[in-house]
Amino acid sequence: MNLFEKILHSLSQTMERPTNYGWFHLTFCAIVVAFTVFLCIRFRNTDDKTFRRIILISWLVMLLLEIYKQLIFSFEYDGSSVTWDYLWYAFPYQLCSTPLYVLPFIAFSKQSHFRDALISYISVFSFFGGLAVFFYPNDVFVETIGINVQTMIHHGLQIVLAVFCVVYNRKKIGRLRYFASSIPVFSLLVSIAIILNVIGYHLLPNDTFNMFYISPYYPCTLPLLEILYPMVPFAAFIIIYIVGFVVIAALLYHIEKGIVYLTEKESARKNAKSSQKASYTV
């Protein structure tokens, strides 16, 4: 092994596969909650430059960990020789991978309807992906320590950034068009996944290439949708897929909107009460 391969081998240490709501899972749940609270309190009224800097740093963390993941998945050492074989099923273009492609545009864009649409996407669609994994991480846990850490940090940042974006953009979230602008973003990303799946099937006939789990050539393995997939034509399945995710995203949006409304209302009540006391004092 060369030096680079020795480093990768040292970063491939194993552990007992974590379980749902075991110590490993719950530790990262606590970290995500703590970091979310800190970020939303400390930077809730931050300026645009700082907001974009936070997004950029988060993206860089995600990107570096994703590169690590791809290298580890491609590297194998059997004790005597090294084998490199890229696993195309792990290509980083699933729903939970989309922040890797969306966050840079947010970080390098100034305030605009385009950026609002991307922020809205992170606030609902990406948020759902992160929540789904944190509620049921069993399918993403493996025996490699670094991969488990990468998984928890990546999906944890999805949750942290989603809540932070809601808090930062709380004055805009009440507008329905703010949520509606995220739907074309999601639809575009789904369309790209379909195109990649068609290209991947023909260029990689010996590999399973199933981005967003909506390939016309391989069964969908997502809960509930795996039952529906063989029952309807592919075009109908895609429509149901998009509509289903939009409904879930809309539900999340209205929950976020309600929490923001109640929080702002309580804050206004406290401010009014403080002003009233101050006037009596004077």
Coordinates of N, CA, C and O in Angstrom, one line a residue, residues 66 69-70 86 88-102 121 185-197 209-214 241:
E66 N -18.4 13.6 2.2 CA -18.9 12.8 1.1 C -17.7 12.3 0.3 O -17.7 11.1 -0.2
K69 N -16.4 9.4 2.1 CA -17.3 8.2 1.9 C -17.1 7.5 0.6 O -17.0 6.3 0.5
Q70 N -17.0 8.3 -0.5 CA -16.8 7.7 -1.8 C -15.5 7.0 -1.9 O -15.4 5.9 -2.5
Y86 N -15.2 1.4 -8.0 CA -16.2 2.4 -7.6 C -17.6 1.7 -7.6 O -18.0 1.0 -8.5
W88 N -21.2 2.2 -8.0 CA -22.1 3.2 -8.6 C -23.4 3.4 -7.9 O -24.1 4.4 -8.0
Y89 N -23.8 2.4 -7.2 CA -25.1 2.5 -6.4 C -24.9 3.6 -5.4 O -25.9 4.1 -4.9
A90 N -23.7 3.9 -5.0 CA -23.4 4.9 -3.9 C -23.1 6.3 -4.5 O -22.7 7.2 -3.8
F91 N -23.3 6.4 -5.8 CA -23.1 7.8 -6.4 C -24.0 8.8 -5.7 O -25.2 8.6 -5.4
P92 N -23.4 9.9 -5.3 CA -24.1 10.9 -4.5 C -25.1 11.8 -5.2 O -24.9 13.0 -5.4
Y93 N -26.2 11.1 -5.5 CA -27.3 11.9 -6.1 C -28.6 11.2 -5.7 O -29.4 10.6 -6.5
Q94 N -28.9 11.3 -4.4 CA -30.2 10.9 -3.8 C -30.8 12.1 -3.2 O -30.2 13.2 -3.2
L95 N -32.0 12.0 -2.7 CA -32.7 13.1 -2.1 C -31.8 13.8 -1.0 O -31.7 15.0 -1.0
C96 N -31.2 13.0 -0.2 CA -30.4 13.5 0.9 C -29.0 14.0 0.4 O -28.3 14.6 1.2
S97 N -28.7 13.7 -0.8 CA -27.4 14.3 -1.4 C -27.6 15.6 -2.0 O -26.6 16.3 -2.3
T98 N -28.9 16.0 -2.3 CA -29.1 17.3 -3.0 C -28.6 18.5 -2.4 O -28.2 19.5 -3.1
P99 N -28.4 18.6 -1.0 CA -27.8 19.8 -0.4 C -26.4 20.0 -1.0 O -26.0 21.2 -1.0
L100 N -25.7 19.0 -1.4 CA -24.4 19.1 -1.9 C -24.4 20.0 -3.2 O -23.4 20.7 -3.5
Y101 N -25.5 20.0 -3.9 CA -25.6 20.7 -5.2 C -26.4 22.0 -5.0 O -26.2 23.0 -5.8
V102 N -27.2 22.1 -4.0 CA -28.1 23.3 -3.7 C -27.4 24.4 -2.9 O -27.4 25.6 -3.2
Y121 N -36.4 25.1 -0.5 CA -36.2 23.6 -0.8 C -35.5 23.0 0.4 O -35.8 21.9 0.9
V185 N -37.9 23.4 -7.9 CA -36.5 23.0 -7.6 C -36.5 21.5 -7.4 O -35.7 20.8 -8.0
F186 N -37.5 21.0 -6.6 CA -37.6 19.5 -6.4 C -37.8 18.8 -7.7 O -37.2 17.8 -8.0
S187 N -38.7 19.3 -8.5 CA -39.1 18.7 -9.8 C -37.9 18.6 -10.7 O -37.7 17.6 -11.4
L188 N -37.1 19.7 -10.7 CA -35.9 19.7 -11.6 C -34.9 18.7 -11.1 O -34.3 17.9 -11.9
L189 N -34.7 18.5 -9.8 CA -33.8 17.5 -9.3 C -34.3 16.1 -9.6 O -33.5 15.2 -9.9
V190 N -35.6 15.9 -9.5 CA -36.1 14.6 -9.9 C -35.9 14.3 -11.3 O -35.5 13.2 -11.7
S191 N -36.1 15.3 -12.2 CA -35.9 15.1 -13.6 C -34.4 14.8 -13.9 O -34.2 13.9 -14.8
I192 N -33.5 15.4 -13.3 CA -32.1 15.1 -13.4 C -31.8 13.7 -13.0 O -31.1 12.9 -13.7
A193 N -32.5 13.2 -11.9 CA -32.3 11.9 -11.5 C -32.8 10.9 -12.5 O -32.1 9.8 -12.8
I194 N -33.9 11.1 -13.2 CA -34.4 10.2 -14.2 C -33.5 10.2 -15.4 O -33.2 9.1 -15.9
I195 N -33.0 11.3 -15.8 CA -32.0 11.4 -16.9 C -30.8 10.6 -16.6 O -30.3 9.8 -17.4
L196 N -30.2 10.8 -15.4 CA -29.0 10.0 -14.9 C -29.3 8.5 -14.9 O -28.4 7.7 -15.2
N197 N -30.5 8.2 -14.5 CA -30.8 6.7 -14.4 C -30.8 6.1 -15.7 O -30.4 4.9 -15.9
F209 N -27.6 1.4 -10.8 CA -27.6 2.8 -10.7 C -29.0 3.3 -10.6 O -29.8 3.3 -11.6
N210 N -29.4 3.7 -9.4 CA -30.8 4.0 -9.1 C -31.0 5.3 -8.3 O -31.2 5.2 -7.1
M211 N -30.8 6.4 -8.9 CA -30.8 7.7 -8.2 C -32.2 8.1 -7.8 O -33.2 7.9 -8.6
F212 N -32.4 8.5 -6.6 CA -33.8 8.9 -6.0 C -34.6 7.6 -6.0 O -35.8 7.7 -5.7
Y213 N -34.1 6.5 -6.3 CA -34.8 5.2 -6.3 C -36.0 5.3 -7.2 O -37.1 4.7 -7.0
I214 N -35.8 5.9 -8.4 CA -36.9 6.1 -9.3 C -36.5 5.7 -10.7 O -37.0 6.2 -11.7
Y241 N -45.0 10.0 -7.2 CA -43.8 10.3 -6.4 C -43.7 11.8 -6.1 O -43.5 12.2 -4.9

